[in-house]
Coordinates of C-alpha atoms in Angstrom, one line a residue:
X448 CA 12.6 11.9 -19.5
X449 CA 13.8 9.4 -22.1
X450 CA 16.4 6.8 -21.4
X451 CA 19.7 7.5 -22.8
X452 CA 22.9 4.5 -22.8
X453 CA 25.2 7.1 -24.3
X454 CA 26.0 10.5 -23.2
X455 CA 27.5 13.5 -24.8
X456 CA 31.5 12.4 -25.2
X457 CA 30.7 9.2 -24.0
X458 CA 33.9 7.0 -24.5
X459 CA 34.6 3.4 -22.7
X460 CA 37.1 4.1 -20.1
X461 CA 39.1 1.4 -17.7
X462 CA 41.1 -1.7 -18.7
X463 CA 38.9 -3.9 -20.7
X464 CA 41.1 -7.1 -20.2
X465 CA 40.3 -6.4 -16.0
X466 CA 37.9 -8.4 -14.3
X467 CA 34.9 -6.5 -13.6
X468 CA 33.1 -7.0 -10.1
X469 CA 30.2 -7.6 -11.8
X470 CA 28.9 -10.4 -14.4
X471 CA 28.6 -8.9 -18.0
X472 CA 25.1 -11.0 -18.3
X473 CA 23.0 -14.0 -17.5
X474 CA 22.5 -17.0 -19.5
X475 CA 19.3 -18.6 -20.5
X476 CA 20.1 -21.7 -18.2
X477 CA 20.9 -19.6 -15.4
X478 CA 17.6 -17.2 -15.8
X479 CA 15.6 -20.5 -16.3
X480 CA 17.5 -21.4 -12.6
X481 CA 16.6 -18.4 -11.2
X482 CA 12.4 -18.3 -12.1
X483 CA 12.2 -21.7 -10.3
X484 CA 14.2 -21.2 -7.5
X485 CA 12.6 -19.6 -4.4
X486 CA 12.8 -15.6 -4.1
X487 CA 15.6 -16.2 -0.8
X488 CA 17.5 -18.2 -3.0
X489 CA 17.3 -16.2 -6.1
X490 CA 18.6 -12.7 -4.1
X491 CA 21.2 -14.8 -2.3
X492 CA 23.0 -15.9 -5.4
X493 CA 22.6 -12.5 -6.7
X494 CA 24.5 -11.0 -4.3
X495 CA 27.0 -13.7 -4.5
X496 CA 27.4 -13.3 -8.1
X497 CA 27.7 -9.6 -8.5
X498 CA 29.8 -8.3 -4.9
X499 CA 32.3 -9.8 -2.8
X500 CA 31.1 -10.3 0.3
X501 CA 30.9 -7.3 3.1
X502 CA 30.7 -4.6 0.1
X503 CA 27.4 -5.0 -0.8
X504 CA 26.4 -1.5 0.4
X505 CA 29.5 0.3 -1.2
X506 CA 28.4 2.4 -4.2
X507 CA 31.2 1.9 -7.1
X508 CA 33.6 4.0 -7.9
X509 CA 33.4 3.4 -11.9
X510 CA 30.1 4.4 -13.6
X511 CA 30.5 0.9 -15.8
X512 CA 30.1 -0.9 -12.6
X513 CA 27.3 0.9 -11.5
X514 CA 25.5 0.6 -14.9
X515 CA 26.0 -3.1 -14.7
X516 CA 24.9 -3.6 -10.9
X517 CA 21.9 -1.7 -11.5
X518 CA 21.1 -4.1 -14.5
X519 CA 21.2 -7.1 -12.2
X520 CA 19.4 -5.6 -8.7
X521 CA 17.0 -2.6 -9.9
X522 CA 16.6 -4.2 -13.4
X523 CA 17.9 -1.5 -15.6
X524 CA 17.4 -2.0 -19.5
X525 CA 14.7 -4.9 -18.2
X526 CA 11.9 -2.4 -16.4
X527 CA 10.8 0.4 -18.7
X528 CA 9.9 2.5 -16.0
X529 CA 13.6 2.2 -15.0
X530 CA 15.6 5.7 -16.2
X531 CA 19.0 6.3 -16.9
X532 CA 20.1 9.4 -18.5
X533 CA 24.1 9.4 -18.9
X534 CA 25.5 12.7 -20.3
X535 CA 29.3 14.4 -19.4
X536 CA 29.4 17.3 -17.9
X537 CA 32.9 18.9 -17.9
X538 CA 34.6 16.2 -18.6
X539 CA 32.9 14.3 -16.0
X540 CA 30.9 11.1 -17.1
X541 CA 27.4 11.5 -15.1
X542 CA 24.4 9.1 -15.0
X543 CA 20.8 10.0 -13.4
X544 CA 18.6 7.3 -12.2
X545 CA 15.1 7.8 -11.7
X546 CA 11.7 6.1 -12.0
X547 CA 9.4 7.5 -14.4
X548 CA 6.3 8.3 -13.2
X549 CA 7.7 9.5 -9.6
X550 CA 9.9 12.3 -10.5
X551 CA 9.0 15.8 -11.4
X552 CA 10.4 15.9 -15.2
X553 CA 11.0 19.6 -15.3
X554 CA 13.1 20.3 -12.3
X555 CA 15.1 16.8 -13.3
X556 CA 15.5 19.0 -16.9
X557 CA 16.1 22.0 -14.9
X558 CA 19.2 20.6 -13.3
X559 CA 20.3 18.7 -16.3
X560 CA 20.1 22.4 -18.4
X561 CA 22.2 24.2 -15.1
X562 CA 25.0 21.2 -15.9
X563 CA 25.2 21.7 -19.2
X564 CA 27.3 25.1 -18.5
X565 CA 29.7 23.3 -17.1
X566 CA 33.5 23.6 -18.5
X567 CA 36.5 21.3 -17.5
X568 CA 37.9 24.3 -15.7
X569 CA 34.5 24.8 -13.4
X570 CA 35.3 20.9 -12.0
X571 CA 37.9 20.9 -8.9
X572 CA 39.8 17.4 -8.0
X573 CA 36.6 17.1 -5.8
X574 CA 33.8 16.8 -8.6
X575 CA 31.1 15.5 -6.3
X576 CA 31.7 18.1 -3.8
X577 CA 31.4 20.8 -6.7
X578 CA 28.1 19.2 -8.1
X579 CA 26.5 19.2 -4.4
X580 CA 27.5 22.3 -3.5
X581 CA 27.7 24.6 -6.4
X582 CA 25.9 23.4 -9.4
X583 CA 23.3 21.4 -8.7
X584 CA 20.1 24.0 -8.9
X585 CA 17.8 21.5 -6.2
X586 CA 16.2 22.5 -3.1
X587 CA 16.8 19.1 -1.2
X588 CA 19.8 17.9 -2.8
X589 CA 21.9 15.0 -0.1
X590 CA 24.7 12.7 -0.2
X591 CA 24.9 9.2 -0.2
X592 CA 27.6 6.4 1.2
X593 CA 25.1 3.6 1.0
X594 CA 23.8 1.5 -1.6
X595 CA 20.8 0.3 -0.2
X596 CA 19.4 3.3 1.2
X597 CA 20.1 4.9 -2.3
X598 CA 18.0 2.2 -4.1
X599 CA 15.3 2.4 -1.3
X600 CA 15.6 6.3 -2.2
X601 CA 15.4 5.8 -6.0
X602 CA 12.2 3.4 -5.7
X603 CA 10.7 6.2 -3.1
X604 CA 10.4 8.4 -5.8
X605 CA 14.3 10.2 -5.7
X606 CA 16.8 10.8 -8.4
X607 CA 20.5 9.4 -7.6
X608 CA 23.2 11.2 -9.8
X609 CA 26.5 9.1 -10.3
X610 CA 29.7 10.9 -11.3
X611 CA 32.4 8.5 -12.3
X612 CA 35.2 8.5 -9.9
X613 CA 33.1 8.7 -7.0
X614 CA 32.2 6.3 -4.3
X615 CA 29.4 8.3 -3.2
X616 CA 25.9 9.4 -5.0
X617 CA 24.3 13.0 -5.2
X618 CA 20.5 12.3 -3.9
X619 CA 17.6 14.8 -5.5
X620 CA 13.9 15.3 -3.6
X621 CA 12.0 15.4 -6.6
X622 CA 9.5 13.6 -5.9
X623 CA 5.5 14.2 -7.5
X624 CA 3.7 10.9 -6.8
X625 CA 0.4 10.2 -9.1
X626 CA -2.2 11.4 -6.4
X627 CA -6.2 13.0 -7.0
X628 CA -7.1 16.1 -5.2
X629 CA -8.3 16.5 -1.2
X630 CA -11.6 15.7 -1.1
X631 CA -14.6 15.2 1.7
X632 CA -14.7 11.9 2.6
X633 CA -17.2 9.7 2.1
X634 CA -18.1 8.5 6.0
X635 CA -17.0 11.5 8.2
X636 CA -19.5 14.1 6.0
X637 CA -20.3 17.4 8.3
X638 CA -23.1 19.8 7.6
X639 CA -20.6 22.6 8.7
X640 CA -16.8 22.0 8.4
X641 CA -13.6 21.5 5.7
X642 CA -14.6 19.5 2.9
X643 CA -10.8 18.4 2.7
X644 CA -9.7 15.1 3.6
X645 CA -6.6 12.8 3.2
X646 CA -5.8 11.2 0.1
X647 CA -3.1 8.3 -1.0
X648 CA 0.0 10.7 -0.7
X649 CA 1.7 11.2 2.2
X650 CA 2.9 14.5 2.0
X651 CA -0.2 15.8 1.0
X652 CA -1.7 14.3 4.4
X653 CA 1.3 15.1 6.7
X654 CA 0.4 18.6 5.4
X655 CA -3.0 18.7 5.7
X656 CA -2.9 18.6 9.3
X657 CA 0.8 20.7 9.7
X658 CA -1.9 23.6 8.1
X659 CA -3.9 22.9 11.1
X660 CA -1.2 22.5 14.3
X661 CA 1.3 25.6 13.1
X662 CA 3.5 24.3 16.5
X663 CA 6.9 23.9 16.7
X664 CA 6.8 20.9 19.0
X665 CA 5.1 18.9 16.4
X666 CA 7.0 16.0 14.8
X667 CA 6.7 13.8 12.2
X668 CA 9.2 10.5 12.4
X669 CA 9.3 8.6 9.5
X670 CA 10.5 4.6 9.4
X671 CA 9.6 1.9 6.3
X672 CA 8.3 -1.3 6.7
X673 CA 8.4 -4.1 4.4
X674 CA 11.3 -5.9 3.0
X675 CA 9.8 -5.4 -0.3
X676 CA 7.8 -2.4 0.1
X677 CA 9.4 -0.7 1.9
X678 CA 6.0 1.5 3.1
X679 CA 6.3 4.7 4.4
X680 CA 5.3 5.0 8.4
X681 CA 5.3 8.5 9.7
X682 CA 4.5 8.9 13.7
X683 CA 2.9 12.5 14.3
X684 CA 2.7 13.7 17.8
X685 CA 3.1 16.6 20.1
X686 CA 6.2 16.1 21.3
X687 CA 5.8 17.8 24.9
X688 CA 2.2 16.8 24.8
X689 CA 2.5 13.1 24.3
X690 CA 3.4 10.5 27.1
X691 CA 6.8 8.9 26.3
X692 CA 6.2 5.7 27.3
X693 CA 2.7 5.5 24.8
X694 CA 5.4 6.7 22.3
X695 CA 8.5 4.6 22.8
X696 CA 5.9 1.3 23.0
X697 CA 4.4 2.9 19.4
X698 CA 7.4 2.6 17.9
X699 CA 8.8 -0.5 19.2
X700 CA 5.9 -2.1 17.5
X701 CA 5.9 -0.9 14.4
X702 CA 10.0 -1.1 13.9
X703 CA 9.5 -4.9 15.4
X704 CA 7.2 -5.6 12.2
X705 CA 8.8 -7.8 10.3
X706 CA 6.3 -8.4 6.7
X707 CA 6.9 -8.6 2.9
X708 CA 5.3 -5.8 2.6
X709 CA 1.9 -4.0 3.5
X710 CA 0.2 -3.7 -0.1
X711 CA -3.0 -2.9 2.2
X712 CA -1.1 -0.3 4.0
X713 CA -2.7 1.0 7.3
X714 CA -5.1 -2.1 8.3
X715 CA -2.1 -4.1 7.8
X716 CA -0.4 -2.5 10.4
X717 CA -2.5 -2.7 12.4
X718 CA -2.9 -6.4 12.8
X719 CA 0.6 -6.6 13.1
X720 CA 1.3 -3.9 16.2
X721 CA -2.4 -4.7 17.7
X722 CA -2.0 -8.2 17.3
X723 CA -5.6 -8.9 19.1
X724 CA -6.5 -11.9 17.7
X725 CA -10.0 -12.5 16.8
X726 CA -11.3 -9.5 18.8
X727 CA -14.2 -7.8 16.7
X728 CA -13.7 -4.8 18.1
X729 CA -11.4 -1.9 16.8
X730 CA -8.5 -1.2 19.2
X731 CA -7.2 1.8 17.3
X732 CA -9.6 4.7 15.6
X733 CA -9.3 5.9 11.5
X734 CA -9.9 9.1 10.1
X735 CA -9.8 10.6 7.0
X736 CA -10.4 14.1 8.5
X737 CA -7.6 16.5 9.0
X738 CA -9.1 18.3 11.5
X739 CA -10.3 15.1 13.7
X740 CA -6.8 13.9 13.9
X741 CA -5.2 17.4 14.7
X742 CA -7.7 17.4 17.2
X743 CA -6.7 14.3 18.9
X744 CA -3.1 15.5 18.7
X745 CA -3.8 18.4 20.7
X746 CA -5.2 15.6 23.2
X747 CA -2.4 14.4 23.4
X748 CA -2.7 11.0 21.3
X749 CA -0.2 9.5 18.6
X750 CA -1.1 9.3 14.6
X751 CA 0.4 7.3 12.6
X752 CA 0.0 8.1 8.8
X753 CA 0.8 5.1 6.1
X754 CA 1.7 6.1 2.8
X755 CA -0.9 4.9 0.2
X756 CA -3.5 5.1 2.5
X757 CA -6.6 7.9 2.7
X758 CA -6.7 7.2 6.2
X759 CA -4.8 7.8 9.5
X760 CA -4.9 5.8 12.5
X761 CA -5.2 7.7 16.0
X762 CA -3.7 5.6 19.2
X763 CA -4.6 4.6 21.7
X764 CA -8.4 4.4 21.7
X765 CA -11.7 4.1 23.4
X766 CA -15.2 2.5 22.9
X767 CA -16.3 5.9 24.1
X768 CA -13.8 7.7 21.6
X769 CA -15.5 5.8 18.9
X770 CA -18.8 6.8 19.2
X771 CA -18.6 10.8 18.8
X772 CA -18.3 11.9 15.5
X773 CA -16.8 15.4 14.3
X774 CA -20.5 17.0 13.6
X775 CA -21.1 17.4 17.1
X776 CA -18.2 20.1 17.9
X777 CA -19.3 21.8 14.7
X778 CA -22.9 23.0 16.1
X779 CA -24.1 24.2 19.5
X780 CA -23.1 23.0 22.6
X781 CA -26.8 22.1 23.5
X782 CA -27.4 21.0 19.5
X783 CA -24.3 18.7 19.8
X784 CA -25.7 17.2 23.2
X785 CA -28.7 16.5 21.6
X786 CA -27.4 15.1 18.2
X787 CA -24.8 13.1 20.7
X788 CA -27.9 11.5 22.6
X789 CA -29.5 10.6 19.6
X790 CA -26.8 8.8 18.3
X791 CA -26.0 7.2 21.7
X792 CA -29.6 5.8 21.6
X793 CA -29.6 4.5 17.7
X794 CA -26.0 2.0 18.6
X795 CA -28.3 1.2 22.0
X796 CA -31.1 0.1 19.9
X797 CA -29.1 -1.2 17.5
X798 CA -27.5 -3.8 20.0
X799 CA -30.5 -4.7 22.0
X800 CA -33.8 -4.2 20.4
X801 CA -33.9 -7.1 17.9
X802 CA -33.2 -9.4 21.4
X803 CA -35.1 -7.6 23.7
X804 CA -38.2 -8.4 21.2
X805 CA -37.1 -11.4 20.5
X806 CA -37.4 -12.6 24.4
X807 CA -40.5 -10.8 24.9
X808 CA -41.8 -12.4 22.3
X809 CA -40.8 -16.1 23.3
X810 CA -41.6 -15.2 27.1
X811 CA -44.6 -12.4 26.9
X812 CA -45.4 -13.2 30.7
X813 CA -41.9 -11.3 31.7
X814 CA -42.7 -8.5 28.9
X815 CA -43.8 -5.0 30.7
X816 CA -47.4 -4.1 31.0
X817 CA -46.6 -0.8 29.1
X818 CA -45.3 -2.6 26.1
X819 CA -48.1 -5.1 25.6
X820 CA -48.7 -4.2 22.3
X821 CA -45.4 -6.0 21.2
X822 CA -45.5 -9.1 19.4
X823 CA -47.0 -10.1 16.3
X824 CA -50.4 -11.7 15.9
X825 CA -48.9 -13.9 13.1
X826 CA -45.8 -15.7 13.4
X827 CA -45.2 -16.4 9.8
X828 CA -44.6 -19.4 8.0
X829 CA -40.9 -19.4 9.5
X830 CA -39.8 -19.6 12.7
X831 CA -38.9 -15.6 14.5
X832 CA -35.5 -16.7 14.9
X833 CA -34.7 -17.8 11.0
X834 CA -36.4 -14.3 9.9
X835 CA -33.8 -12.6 12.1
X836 CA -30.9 -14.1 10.7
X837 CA -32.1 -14.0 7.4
X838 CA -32.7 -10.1 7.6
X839 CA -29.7 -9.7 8.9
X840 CA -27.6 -11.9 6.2
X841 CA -30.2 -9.4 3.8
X842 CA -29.0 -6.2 5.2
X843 CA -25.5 -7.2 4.7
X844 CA -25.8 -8.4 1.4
X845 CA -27.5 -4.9 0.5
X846 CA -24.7 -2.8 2.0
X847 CA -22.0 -5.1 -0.2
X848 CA -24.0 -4.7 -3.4
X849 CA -24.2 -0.8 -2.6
X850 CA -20.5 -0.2 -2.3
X851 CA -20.2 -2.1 -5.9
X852 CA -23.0 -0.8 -7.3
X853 CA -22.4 1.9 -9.8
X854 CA -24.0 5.1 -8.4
X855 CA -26.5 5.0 -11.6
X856 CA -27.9 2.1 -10.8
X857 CA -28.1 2.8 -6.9
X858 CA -31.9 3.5 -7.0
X859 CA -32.7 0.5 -9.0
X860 CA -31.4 -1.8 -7.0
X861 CA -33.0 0.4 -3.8
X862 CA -36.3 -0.3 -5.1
X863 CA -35.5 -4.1 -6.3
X864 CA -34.5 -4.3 -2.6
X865 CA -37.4 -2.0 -0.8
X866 CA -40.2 -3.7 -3.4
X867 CA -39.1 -6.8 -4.7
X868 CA -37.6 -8.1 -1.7
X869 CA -39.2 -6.4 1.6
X870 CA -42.9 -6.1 0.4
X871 CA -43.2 -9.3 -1.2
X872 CA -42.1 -10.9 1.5
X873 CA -44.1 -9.8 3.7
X874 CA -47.3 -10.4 1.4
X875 CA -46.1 -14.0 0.8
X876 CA -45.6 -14.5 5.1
X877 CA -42.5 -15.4 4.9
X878 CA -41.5 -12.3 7.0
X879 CA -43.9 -10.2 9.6
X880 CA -43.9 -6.4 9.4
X881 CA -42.3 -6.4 12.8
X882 CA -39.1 -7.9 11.9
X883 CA -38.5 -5.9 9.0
X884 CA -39.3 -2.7 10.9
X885 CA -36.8 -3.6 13.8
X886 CA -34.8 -5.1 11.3
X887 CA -34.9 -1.5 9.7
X888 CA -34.4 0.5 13.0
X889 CA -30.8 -2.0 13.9
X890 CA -29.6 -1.3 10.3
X891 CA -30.3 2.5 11.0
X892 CA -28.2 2.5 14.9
X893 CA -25.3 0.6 12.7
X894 CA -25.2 3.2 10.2
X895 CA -25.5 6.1 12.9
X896 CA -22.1 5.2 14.1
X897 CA -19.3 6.6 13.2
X898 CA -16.6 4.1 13.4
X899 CA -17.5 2.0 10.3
X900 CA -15.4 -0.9 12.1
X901 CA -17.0 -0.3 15.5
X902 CA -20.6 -0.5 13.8
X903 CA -19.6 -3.9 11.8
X904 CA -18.4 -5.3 15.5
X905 CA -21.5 -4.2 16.9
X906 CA -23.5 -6.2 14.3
X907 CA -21.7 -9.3 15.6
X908 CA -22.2 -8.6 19.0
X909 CA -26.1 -8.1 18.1
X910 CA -26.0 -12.1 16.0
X911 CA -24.5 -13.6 19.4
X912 CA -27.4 -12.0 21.3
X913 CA -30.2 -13.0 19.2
X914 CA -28.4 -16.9 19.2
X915 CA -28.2 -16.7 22.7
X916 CA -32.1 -15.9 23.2
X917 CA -33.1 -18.1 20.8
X918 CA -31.3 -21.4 22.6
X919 CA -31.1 -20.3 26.7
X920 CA -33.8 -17.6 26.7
X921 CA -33.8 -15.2 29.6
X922 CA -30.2 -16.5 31.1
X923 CA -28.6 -16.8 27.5
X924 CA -29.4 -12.9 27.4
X925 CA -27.5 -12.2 30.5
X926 CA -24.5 -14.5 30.2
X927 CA -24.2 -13.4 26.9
X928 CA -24.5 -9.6 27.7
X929 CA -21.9 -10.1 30.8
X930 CA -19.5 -12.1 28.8
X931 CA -19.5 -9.5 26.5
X932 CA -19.5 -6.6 28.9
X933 CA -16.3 -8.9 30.5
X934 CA -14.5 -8.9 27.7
X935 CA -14.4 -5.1 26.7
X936 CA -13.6 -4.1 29.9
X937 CA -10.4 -6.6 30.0
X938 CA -9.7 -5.2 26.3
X939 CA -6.5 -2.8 26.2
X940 CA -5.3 0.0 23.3
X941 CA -1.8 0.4 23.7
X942 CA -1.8 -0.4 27.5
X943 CA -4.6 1.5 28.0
X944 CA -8.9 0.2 29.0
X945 CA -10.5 0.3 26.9
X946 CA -13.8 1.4 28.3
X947 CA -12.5 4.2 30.1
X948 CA -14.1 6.3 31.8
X949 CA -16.8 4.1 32.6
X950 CA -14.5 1.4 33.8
X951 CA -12.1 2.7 35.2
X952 CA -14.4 5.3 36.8
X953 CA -14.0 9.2 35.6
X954 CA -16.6 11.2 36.5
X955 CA -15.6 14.3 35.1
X956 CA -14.5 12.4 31.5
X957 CA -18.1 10.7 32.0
X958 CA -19.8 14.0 32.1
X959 CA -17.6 15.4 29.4
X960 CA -19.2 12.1 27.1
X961 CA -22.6 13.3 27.9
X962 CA -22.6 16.7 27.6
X963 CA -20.9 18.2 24.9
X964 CA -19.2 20.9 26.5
X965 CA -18.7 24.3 25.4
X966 CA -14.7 24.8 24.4
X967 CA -13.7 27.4 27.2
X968 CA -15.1 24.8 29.7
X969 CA -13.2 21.8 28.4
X970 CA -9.4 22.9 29.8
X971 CA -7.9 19.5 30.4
X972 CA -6.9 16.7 28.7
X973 CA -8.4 13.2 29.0
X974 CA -6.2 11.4 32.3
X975 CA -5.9 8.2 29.5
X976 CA -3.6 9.6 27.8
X977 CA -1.7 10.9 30.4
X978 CA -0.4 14.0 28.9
X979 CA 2.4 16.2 29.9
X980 CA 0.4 19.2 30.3
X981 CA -3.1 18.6 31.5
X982 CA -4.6 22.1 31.1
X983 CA -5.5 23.3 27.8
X984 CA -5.3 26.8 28.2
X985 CA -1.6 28.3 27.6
X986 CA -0.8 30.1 30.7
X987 CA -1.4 34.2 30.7
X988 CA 1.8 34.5 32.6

């Protein structure tokens, strides 16, 4: 659309020796004013210039006045992304405000084309009631008392039509953000399964999973957070599946968020609804699977989608939830047992066999007769505790440089790192083979897990560990392991332990984590969340 300042007919109206509300510009001294003073400041004496006070959110009644507050609080004729089309239609002055590169350009031109009909005689005393209910040709077409909410429209990606004479505002949905297609994503790959996964847009994501859960009873609020950014929220749940209380204490947090903005959209969110602190470990669990969070719906659970973001947080959570991954449910019931076990045993080694080692190794008379053949003959020319943490500062310093590496040059720097780095350094003694196989086998158990956060927390859990060996031996292993074990256990997601069901107790949820069970056996839903209907299977009756 291009921006137009005069319409069709276009003729100053009013009394032009009247005061208008509004300022007709700024001076240089007052802009200069304005870039030095703080941001408060600078919209307080906005407001004070342009509106009396208490009609800040009334919407002018003469298109001039709107033309001029827009100048001074969206900036019109400042921002070139900032549209304004003014045209008359039957004798009616009309000005659409968009922002270009959020609206869908042929419908807008669509329902400018369907105005253009219009006669004088087609126009009752009511004009805006005529435009909303006759003429204009939108599907989602709205009315709007309030200023605010019809900027915080406009900037959302909606199309406000002024008429002149009207205190109100005609609001158009159409919206088409920039967005790239549905694609698999990157850490939650299946063998078998939808190659679809969320992308940036929230609509697109809200209907990925509506596709999915074709019920009634499911419900997608929708609140903004930000001053500034006004973001996007939308809470999906089952609403006579979810608890009420989970929900109500959902939303409380995320309406009592009071930022800027969250430019990082979901993770900063979270850290200001979880609020835990220095807590490695991730209280809430991402997806960027349509089908794993329609699953956890039908649990019972609460998602909440950010817009901008290609992932969707699931609440509340579990260490337990954390560590099953999507691939399991897509095989066998006795495949997915086995592939569950095998990941179970990779985080296991990945937490405790670099320590283990490490104490045998410093203590070999409490090492078990049946692994003797631990230990290496040669300590190398560092001490075993230095080579740990310096393969484990290596192994992170690899994963960084492959995220930023250019998928072209991803095999040269594997062999720079497999050659250059590992081999020689073991030639030269400054590592033994030992380390870097354990080494290998941890950075393997981190990568098995599928919470990319959860694997990253275990890492840290797997440093304290090692320290703890190295300085207090046998009891720094066990105060460290029980302080640990202590901490998770007092750890809550949305009021709710966090290592259930081992702690609290479940045996029938603790059986349901080792076995993956085939689907007509799994009828109820997980006591955490405490659903409204337990049973899974919709009655026969």
């Amino acid at each position: 659309m291009r921006d137009s300042h005069s319409g069709q007919g276009h003729e100053e109206q009013g009394d032009k020796h009247a005061m208008p509300p509004y300022p007709p510009a700024i001076t240089e001294e007052q802009q200069r004013e304005e870039s030095v003073a703080p941001a408060s400041m600078r919209i307080k004496k906005t407001s004070s210039m342009s509106l009396e006070d208490g009609e800040e959110n009334y919407i002018p009644n003469q298109l001039d006045d709107v033309l001029r507050r827009l100048e001074h609080e969206i900036g019109y004729k400042t921002s070139f992304d900032v549209v304004v089309r003014e045209m008359t239609f039957g004798d009616k002055r009309t000005a659409m405000l968009c922002m270009n590169g959020l609206v869908k350009d042929t419908l807008l031109t669509e329902v400018l084309n369907r105005l253009t009909f219009l006669q004088p005689d087609d126009l009752s005393s009511h004009a805006l009631h005529s435009f909303l209910d006759l003429y204009v040709p939108a599907a989602q077409v709205t009315k709007e008392d309030d200023w605010n909410k019809m900027l915080s429209g406009v900037l959302s990606g909606g199309t406000a039509l002024f008429i002149d004479g009207e205190s109100s505002v005609i609001m158009i949905d159409a919206k088409e953000f920039p967005a790239r297609g549905p694609e698999e994503p990157s850490l939650e790959k299946v063998v078998r399964g939808s190659r679809d996964g969320f992308v940036e847009t929230l609509m697109v994501n809200v209907s990925l999973v509506r596709r999915r859960v074709r019920d009634p009873q499911l419900r997608y609020e929708i609140v903004q957070v930000g001053e500034r950014t006004k973001t996007d929220v939308c809470i999906a749940y089952i609403n006579d599946l979810v608890d009420k209380e989970l929900l109500k204490s959902i939303k409380n947090k995320i309406k009592m968020v009071k930022l800027d903005g969250l430019p990082l959209a979901d993770k900063q969110l979270e850290e200001a609804t979880v609020k835990r602190g220095w807590n490695p470990f991730p209280l809430v669990r991402y997806s960027e699977r349509p089908d794993t969070v329609a699953a956890h719906l039908l649990e019972g659970s609460v998602a909440v989608f950010v817009d901008t973001s290609p992932s969707v947080m699931t609440l509340p959570t579990t260490y337990t939830d954390l560590i099953q991954h999507a691939e399991e449910n897509r095989q066998t019931p006795f495949i997915g047992t086995y592939l569950r076990w095998v990941r179970f045993l990779g985080i296991f080694a990945s937490l405790f066999m670099l320590p283990l080692w490490l104490l045998f190794v410093m203590h070999p008379e409490i090492k078990p007769v049946a692994l003797e053949f631990l230990g290496p003959s040669k300590t190398g020319q560092l001490p075993l505790f230095v080579q740990f943490l310096l393969a484990e500062i290596g192994v992170d310093l690899l994963r960084m440089a492959s995220v930023h590496t250019p998928s072209s040059l991803a095999t040269a720097m594997s062999l720079v790192a497999a050659i250059l780095i590992g081999d020689i350094a073991v030639q030269t003694g400054v590592f033994v083979n030992e380390v870097i196989l354990y080494m290998a086998v941890s950075a393997i158990g981190m990568f098995a897990t599928p919470s990319y956060e959860l694997g990253l927390a275990n890492r840290i859990v797997r440093l304290v560990l090692i320290v703890a060996v190295a300085a207090f031996s046998v009891p720094g292993f066990v105060i460290a392991t029980t302080a640990i074990l202590l901490m998770l256990v007092c750890e809550r997601s949305f009021n709710r332990p966090y290592m259930w069901p081992i702690i609290p107790f479940d045996m029938r949820a603790v059986w349901g984590i080792i076995i993956r069970q085939p689907v007509l056996y799994n009828r109820y839903r997980p006591n955490i969340l405490k659903p409204q209907q337990r049973d899974k299977m919709p009655s026969t009756e």
